[in-house]
XYZ file of C-alpha atoms in Angstrom:
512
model
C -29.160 -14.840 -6.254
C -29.721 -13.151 -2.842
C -30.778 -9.498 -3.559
C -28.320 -8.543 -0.647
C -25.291 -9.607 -2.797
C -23.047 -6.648 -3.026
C -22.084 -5.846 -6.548
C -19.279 -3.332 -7.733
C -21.484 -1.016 -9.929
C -18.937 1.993 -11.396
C -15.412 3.047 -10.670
C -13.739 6.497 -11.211
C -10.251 8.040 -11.522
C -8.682 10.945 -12.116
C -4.972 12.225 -12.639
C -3.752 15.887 -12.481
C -0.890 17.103 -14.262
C -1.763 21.258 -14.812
C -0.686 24.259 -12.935
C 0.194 23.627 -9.438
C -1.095 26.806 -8.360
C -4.444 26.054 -9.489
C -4.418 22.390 -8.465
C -7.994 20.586 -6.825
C -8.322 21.244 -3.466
C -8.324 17.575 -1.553
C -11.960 17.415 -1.172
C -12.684 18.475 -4.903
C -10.225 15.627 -6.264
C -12.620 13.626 -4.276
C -15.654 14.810 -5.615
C -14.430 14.325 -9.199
C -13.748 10.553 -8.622
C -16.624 10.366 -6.810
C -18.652 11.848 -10.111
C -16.877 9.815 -12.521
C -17.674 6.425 -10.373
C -21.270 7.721 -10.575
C -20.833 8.495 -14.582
C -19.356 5.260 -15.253
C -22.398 3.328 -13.288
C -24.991 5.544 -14.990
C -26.842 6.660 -11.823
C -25.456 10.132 -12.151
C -25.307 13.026 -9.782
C -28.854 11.790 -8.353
C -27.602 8.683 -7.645
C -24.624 9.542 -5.875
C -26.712 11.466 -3.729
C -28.880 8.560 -2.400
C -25.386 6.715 -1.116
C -26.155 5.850 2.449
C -22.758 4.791 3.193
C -19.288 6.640 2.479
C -15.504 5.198 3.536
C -12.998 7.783 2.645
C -9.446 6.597 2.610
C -7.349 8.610 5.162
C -5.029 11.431 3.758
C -1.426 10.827 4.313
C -1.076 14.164 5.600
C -3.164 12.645 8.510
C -0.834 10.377 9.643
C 0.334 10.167 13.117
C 2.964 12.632 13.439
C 2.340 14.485 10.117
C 2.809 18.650 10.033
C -1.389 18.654 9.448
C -1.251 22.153 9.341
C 0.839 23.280 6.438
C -1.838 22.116 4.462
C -5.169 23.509 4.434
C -7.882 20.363 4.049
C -10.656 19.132 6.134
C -11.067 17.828 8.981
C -13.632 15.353 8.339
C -13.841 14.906 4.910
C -16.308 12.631 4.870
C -18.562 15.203 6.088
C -17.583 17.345 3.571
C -17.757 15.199 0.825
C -21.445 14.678 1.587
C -22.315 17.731 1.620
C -20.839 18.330 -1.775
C -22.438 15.901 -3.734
C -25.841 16.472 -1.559
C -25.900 12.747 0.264
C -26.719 11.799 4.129
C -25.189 8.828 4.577
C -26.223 6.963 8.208
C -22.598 5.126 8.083
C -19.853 7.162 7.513
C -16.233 6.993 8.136
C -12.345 8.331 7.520
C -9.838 5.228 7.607
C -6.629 4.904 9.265
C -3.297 5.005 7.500
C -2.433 2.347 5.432
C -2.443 1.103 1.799
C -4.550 -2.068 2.264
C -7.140 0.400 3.055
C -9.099 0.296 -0.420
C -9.417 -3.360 -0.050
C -9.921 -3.808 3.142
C -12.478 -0.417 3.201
C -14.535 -2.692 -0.198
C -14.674 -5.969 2.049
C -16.301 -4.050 5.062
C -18.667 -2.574 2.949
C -19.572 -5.755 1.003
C -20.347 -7.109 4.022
C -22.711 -4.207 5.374
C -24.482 -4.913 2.099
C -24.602 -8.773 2.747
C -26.344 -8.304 5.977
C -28.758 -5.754 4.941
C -27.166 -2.846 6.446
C -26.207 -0.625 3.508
C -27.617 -0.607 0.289
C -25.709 1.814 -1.716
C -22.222 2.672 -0.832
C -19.280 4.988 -1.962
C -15.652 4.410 -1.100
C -12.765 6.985 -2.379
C -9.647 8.710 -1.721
C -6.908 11.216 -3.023
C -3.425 12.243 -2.968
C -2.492 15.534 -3.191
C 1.398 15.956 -2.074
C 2.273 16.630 -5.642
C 0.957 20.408 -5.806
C 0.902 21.021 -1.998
C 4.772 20.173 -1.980
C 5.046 22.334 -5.129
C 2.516 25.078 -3.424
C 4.747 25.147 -0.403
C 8.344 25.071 -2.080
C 7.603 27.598 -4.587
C 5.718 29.766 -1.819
C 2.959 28.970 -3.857
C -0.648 30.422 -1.936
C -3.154 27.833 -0.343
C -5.866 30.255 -0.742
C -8.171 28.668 -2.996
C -8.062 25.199 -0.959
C -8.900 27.353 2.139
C -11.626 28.847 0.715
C -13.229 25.336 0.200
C -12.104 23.526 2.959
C -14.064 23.471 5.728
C -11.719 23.076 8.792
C -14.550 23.515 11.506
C -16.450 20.331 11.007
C -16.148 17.605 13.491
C -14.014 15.124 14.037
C -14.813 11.995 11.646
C -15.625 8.630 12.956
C -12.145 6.461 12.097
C -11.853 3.069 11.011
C -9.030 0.358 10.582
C -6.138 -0.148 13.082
C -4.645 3.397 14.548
C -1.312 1.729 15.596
C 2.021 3.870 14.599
C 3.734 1.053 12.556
C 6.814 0.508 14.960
C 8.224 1.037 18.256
C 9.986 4.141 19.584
C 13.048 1.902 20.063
C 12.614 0.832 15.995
C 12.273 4.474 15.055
C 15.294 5.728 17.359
C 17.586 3.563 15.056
C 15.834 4.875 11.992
C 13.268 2.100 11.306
C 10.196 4.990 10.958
C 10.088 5.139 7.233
C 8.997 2.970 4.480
C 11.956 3.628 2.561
C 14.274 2.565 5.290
C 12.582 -0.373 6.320
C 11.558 -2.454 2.822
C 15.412 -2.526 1.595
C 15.703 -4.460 4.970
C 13.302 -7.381 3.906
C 14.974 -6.776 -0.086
C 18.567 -7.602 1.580
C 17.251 -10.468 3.843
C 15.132 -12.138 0.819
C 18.620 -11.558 -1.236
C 20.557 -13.264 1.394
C 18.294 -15.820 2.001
C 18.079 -17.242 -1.763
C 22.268 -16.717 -2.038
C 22.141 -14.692 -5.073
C 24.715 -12.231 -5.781
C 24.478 -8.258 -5.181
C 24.489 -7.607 -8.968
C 22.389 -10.751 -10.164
C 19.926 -9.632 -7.598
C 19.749 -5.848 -9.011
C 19.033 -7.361 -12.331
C 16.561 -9.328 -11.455
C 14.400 -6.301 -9.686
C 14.839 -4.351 -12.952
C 13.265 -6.957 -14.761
C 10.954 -7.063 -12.808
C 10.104 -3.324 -12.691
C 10.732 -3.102 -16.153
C 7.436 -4.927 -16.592
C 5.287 -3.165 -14.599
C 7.079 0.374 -16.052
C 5.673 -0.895 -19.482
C 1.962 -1.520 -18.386
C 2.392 2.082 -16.424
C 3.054 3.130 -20.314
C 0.070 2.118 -21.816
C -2.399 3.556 -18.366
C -3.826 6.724 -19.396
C -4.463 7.587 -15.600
C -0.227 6.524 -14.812
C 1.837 9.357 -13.406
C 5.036 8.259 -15.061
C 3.521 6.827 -18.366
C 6.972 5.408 -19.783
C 8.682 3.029 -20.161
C 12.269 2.052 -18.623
C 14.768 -0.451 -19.087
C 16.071 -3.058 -16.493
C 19.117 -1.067 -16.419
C 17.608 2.336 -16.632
C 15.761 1.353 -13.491
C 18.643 -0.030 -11.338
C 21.737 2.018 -12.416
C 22.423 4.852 -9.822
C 22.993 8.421 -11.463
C 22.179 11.872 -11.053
C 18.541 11.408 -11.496
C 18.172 7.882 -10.087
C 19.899 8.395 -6.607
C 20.363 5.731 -4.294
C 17.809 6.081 -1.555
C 17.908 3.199 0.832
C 20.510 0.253 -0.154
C 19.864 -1.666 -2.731
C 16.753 0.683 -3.922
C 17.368 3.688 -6.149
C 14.627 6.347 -6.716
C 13.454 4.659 -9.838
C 12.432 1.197 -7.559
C 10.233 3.551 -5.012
C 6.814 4.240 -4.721
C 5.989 8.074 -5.789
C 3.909 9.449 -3.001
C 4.151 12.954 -4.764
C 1.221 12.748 -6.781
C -2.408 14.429 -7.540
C -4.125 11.213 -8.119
C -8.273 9.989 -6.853
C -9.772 7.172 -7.477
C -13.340 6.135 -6.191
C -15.481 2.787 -6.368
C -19.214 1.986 -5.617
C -20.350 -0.838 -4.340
C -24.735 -1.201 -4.098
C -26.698 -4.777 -3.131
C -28.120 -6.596 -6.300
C -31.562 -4.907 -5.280
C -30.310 -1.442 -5.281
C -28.331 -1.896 -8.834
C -31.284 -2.986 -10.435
C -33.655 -0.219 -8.873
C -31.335 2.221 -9.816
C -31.414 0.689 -13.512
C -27.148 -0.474 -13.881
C -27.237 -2.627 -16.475
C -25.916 -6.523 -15.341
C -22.868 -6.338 -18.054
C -21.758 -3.379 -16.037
C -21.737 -5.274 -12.628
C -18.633 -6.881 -11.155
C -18.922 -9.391 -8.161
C -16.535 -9.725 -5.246
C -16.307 -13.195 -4.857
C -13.623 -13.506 -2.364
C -11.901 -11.134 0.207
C -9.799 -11.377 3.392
C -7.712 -9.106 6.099
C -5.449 -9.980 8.333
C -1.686 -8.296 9.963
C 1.439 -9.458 9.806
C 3.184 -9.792 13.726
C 2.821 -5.805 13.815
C 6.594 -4.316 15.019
C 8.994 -5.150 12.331
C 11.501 -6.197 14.854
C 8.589 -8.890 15.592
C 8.779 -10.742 12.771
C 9.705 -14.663 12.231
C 12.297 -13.254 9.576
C 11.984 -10.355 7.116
C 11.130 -12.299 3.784
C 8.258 -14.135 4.013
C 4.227 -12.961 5.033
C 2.158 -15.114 6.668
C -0.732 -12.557 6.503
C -0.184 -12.381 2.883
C -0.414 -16.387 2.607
C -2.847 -16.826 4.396
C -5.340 -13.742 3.208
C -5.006 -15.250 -0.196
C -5.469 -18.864 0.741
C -8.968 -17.609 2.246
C -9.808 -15.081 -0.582
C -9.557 -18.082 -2.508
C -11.782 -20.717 -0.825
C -14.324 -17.998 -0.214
C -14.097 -17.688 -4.083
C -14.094 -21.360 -4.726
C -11.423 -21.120 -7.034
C -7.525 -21.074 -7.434
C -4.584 -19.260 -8.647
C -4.848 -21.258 -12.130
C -8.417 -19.651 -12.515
C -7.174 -16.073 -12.278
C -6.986 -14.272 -15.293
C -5.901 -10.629 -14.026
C -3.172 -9.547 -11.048
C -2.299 -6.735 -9.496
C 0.198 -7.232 -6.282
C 0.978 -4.191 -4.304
C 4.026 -2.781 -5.372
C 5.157 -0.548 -3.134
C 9.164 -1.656 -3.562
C 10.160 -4.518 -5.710
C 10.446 -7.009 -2.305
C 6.468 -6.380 -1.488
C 5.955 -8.235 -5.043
C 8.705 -10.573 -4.709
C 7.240 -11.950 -1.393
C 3.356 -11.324 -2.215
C 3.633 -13.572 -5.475
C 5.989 -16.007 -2.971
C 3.270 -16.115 -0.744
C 0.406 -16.960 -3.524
C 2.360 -19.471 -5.251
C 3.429 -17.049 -8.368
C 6.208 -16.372 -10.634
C 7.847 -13.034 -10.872
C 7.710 -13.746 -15.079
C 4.010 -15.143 -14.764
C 2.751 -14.570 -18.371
C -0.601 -13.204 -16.798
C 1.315 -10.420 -15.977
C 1.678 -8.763 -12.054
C 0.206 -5.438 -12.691
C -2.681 -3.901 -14.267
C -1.888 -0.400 -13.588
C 1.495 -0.501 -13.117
C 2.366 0.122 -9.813
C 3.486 2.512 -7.529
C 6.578 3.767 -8.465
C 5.248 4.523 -11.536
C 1.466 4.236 -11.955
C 1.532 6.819 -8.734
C 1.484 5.823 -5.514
C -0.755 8.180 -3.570
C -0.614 7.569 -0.185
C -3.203 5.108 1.244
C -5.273 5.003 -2.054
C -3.329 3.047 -4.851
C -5.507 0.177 -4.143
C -8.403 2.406 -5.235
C -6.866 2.533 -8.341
C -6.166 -1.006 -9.009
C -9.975 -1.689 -7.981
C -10.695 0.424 -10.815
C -8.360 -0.610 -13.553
C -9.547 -4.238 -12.679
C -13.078 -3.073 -13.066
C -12.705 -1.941 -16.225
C -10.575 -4.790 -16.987
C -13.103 -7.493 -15.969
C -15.817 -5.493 -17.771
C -14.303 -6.069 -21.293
C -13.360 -10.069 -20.553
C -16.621 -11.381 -19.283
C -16.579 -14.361 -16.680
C -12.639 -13.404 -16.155
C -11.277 -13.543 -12.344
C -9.107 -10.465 -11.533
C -7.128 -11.012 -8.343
C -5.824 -7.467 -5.931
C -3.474 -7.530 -3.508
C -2.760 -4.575 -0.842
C -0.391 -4.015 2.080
C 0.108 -1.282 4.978
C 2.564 -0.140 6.870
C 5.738 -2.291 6.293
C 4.386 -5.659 4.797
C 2.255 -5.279 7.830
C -1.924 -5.395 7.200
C -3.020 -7.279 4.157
C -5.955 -7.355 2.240
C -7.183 -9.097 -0.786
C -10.307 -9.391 -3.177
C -10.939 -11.534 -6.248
C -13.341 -10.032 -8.576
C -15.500 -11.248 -11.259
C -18.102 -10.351 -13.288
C -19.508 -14.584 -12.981
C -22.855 -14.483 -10.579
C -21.827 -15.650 -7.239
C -23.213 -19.670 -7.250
C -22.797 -19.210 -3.041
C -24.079 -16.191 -0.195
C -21.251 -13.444 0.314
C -19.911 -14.475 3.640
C -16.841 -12.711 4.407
C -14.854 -14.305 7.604
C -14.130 -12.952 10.524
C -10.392 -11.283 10.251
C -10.061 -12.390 14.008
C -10.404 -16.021 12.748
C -6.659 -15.420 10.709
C -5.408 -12.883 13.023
C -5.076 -15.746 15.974
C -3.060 -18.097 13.744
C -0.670 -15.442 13.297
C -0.622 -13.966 16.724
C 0.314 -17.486 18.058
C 3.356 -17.802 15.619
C 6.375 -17.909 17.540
C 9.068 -15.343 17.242
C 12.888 -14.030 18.705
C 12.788 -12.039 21.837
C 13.698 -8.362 21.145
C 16.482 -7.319 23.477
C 16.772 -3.240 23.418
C 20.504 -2.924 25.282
C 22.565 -5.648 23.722
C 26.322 -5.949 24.216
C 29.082 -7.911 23.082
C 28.873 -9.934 20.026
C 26.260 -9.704 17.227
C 25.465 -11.309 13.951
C 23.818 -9.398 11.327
C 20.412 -10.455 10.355
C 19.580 -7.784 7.724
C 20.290 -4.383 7.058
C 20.342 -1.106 4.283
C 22.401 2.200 4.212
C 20.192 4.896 3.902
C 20.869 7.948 1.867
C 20.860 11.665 1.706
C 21.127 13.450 -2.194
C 24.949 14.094 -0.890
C 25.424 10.209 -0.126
C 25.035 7.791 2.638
C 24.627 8.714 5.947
C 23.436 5.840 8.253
C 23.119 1.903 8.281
C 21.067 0.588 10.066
C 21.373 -3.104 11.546
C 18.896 -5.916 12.775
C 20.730 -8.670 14.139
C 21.165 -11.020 16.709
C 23.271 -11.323 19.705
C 25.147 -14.335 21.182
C 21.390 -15.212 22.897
C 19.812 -15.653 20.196
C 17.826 -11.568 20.636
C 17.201 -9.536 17.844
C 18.430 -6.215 18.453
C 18.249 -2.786 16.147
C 21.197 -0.487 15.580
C 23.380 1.761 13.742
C 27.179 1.441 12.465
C 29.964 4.229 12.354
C 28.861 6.927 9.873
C 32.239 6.882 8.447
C 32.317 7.044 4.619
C 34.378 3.502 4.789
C 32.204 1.726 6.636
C 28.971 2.731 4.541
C 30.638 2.270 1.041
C 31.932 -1.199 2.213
C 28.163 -2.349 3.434
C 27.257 -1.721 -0.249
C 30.324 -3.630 -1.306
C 29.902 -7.579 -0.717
C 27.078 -9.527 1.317
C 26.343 -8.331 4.923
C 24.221 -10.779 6.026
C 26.148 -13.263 8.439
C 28.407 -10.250 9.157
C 29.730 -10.458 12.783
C 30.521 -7.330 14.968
C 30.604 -5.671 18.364
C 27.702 -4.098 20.078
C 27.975 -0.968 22.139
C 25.474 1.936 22.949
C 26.015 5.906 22.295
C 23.243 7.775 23.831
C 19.773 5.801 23.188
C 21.149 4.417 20.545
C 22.903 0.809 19.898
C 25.947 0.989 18.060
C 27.068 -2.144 15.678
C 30.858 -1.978 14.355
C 31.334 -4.382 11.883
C 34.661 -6.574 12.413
């Protein structure tokens, strides 16, 4: 076996549930994983210090847009990370937004390691909106994180793609959130397949219910319990309606104090350092690739190309297939990011094998950009205890936008790590053809998909895709009248005809 082969060598997490007020700051939840990765290898503080590569997973409070400074952190923490834990890596870097980012973050540096340019190699990232929303409601200080965070430093070197995940024209007519945009590819998958408003609920609380019941038995889960099918899809007091058809119970929990960290060494370095081989697990097979980007871009809203074809080439790399795998954990960000992931791969929402090892966001935790970090680990552990077992991770940014995949192992590679060129995928999918986007339309429209969006006092907007008598696709809004938002919810929208007008910037649709 080449001595370049990178090898995943110890994985850490850690969950907080204490005292808000005396909650980690961001850059010690990311020293802790970063220790416990280091414990569970065996190389120890010293060990972590030789790293000579570090990929921290961008904080969500560093998003385009974001109110940065409500909340004291670093500004490059990378840099201060290092300096923590007493390492100088040469390659160091603070990713975009996204929650692919884990995966895709472990594929770059596999391949550094493949051609020699790293040898020992830390990725990790946090969430920390649990306390610092509590901190900030309750008036809460921020002292203690100042105190530690060093604001000064300079600004980090960024990796991934930096692109704001839609269009001012998409965000105008509300399309700037995840939770307004996935119940538009839930309704258009519903639609598409012909099933009933109520059949359909059902069948995403059975869903969920499974992955509530493996979030019951993770020690690390922020919501360790289990829920019903019902429990998850009946609207009440404490499971609002958010964005039509999802209530609170089907969304991902950002809200969290959650870090998770992996490290990833060549074959040489794991053996110098003295990591025994039953603790080594192999990433056989990885890929990245993005969806059209714009939402309003897309062939249709419930299918992924860059989900298809990320896995198809995970696979080959891997030299194996979906009958091989063993272990799955599809992102799970809403229930439609499963529902078209394991569409995409060729799986059934029932598979026995299970779709989840952690799970999932709503109520493993989803913080932020990092969740992936978390599966990584579970499946580490996972693999660890079922020798010669293929785990397979799934994990998706923006709004079923960038994809990444890895299939891990703890089988010796029988072939050279060789991970493609995303370009290579990226031009199949930038060639696919798609509707012209037309930002004025008038007269008649057809809707394509849609979701009412709500407030804790009840709906308050719909918003529209649909297409005009041309064939466009065009975004908008309805009437915020109480009757026209209760009857969206009422019967199947999709196919709905209407009349397009403008008010302001903004398209109006009125339903006939």
């Amino acid at each position: 076996m080449d001595e370049r082969t990178p090898v995943l060598i110890g994985a850490g997490q850690f969950t907080y549930r204490g005292d808000p007020g005396a909650s980690p700051s961001p850059t010690t939840l990311l020293k802790i994983a970063a220790e416990r990765a280091a414990a569970d290898s065996g190389i120890g503080a010293e060990g972590l210090a030789a790293i000579d590569a570090l990929a921290v997973v961008g904080f969500t409070i560093d998003a385009p847009g974001s109110r940065r400074g409500m909340i004291p952190h670093s500004t490059n923490p990378p840099a201060l990370l290092s300096k923590w834990i007493g390492a100088t890596p040469r390659w160091s870097v603070y990713s975009e937004m996204g929650g692919n980012t884990p995966q895709y973050l472990i594929n770059t540096l596999a391949e550094r390691i493949s051609k020699g340019e790293t040898q020992l190699a830390l990725t990790v990232g946090c969430e920390f909106l649990g306390s610092a929303t509590k901190r900030a409601t309750r008036g809460l200080s921020f002292d203690d994180w100042s105190a530690v965070e060093d604001e000064t430093l300079e600004t980090p070197q960024r990796i991934g793609d930096a692109r704001p995940g839609t269009t001012p024209y998409e965000a105008r007519h509300g399309l700037n959130r995840p939770i307004n945009i996935y119940p538009l590819f839930e309704n258009a998958l519903r639609a598409r397949d012909k099933r009933p408003l109520a059949e359909h609920q059902a069948r995403m609380g059975r869903l969920f219910e499974r992955f509530s019941t493996v979030a019951a038995e993770n020690p690390e889960a922020w919501f360790p319990i289990r829920r019903s099918a019902e429990e998850l899809v009946s609207v009440s007091e404490k499971n609002r309606m958010i964005g039509y058809p999802y209530p609170k119970l089907l969304n991902a929990i950002m809200e969290v104090d959650q870090a998770a960290g992996v490290i990833v060494a060549s074959v040489a370095k794991a053996r110098e350092l003295g990591v025994p081989e039953d603790r080594w697990v192999y990433l056989h097979g990885c890929a990245d690739a993005a969806d059209l980007w714009h939402p309003m871009d897309r062939q249709d809203f419930h299918s992924s190309p860059a989900m298809r074809l990320t896995g198809q080439r995970a696979f080959e790399m891997a030299g194996i297939g979906l009958a091989d795998i063993d272990l799955i954990d599809l992102y799970s960000c809403f229930p439609v990011a499963v529902e078209v992931g394991a569409e995409e791969l060729g799986l059934s929402l029932d598979d026995p094998r299970g779709l989840t090892v952690t799970g999932g966001l709503p109520y493993a935790g989803g913080p932020g950009n990092n969740y992936v970090m978390h599966s990584v680990a579970v499946m580490h552990r996972k693999l660890r205890e079922k020798p010669g077992a293929n785990g397979l991770i799934t994990g998706n940014g923006w709004y079923l936008t960038k994809q990444s995949t890895g299939i891990y192992s703890t089988r010796r590679p029988d072939r050279p790590f060789e991970r493609q060129d995303p370009a290579v995928i990226q031009r199949q999918i930038d060639a696919l053809p798609h509707p012209d986007v037309i930002e004025t339309p008038q007269g008649r429209g057809t809707i394509e998909t849609y979701t009412v969006v709500h407030k804790r006092e009840g709906p308050f907007m719909a918003i529209v895709i649909g297409r005009d008598s041309n064939g466009r696709r065009f975004a908008a809004n309805t009437p915020d009248d109480p009757a026209t938002l209760a009857g969206l919810e009422a019967v199947e929208q999709v196919g709905r005809t209407g009349v397009l007008t403008q008010r302001g910037d903004l398209n109006l649709f009125t339903p006939d």
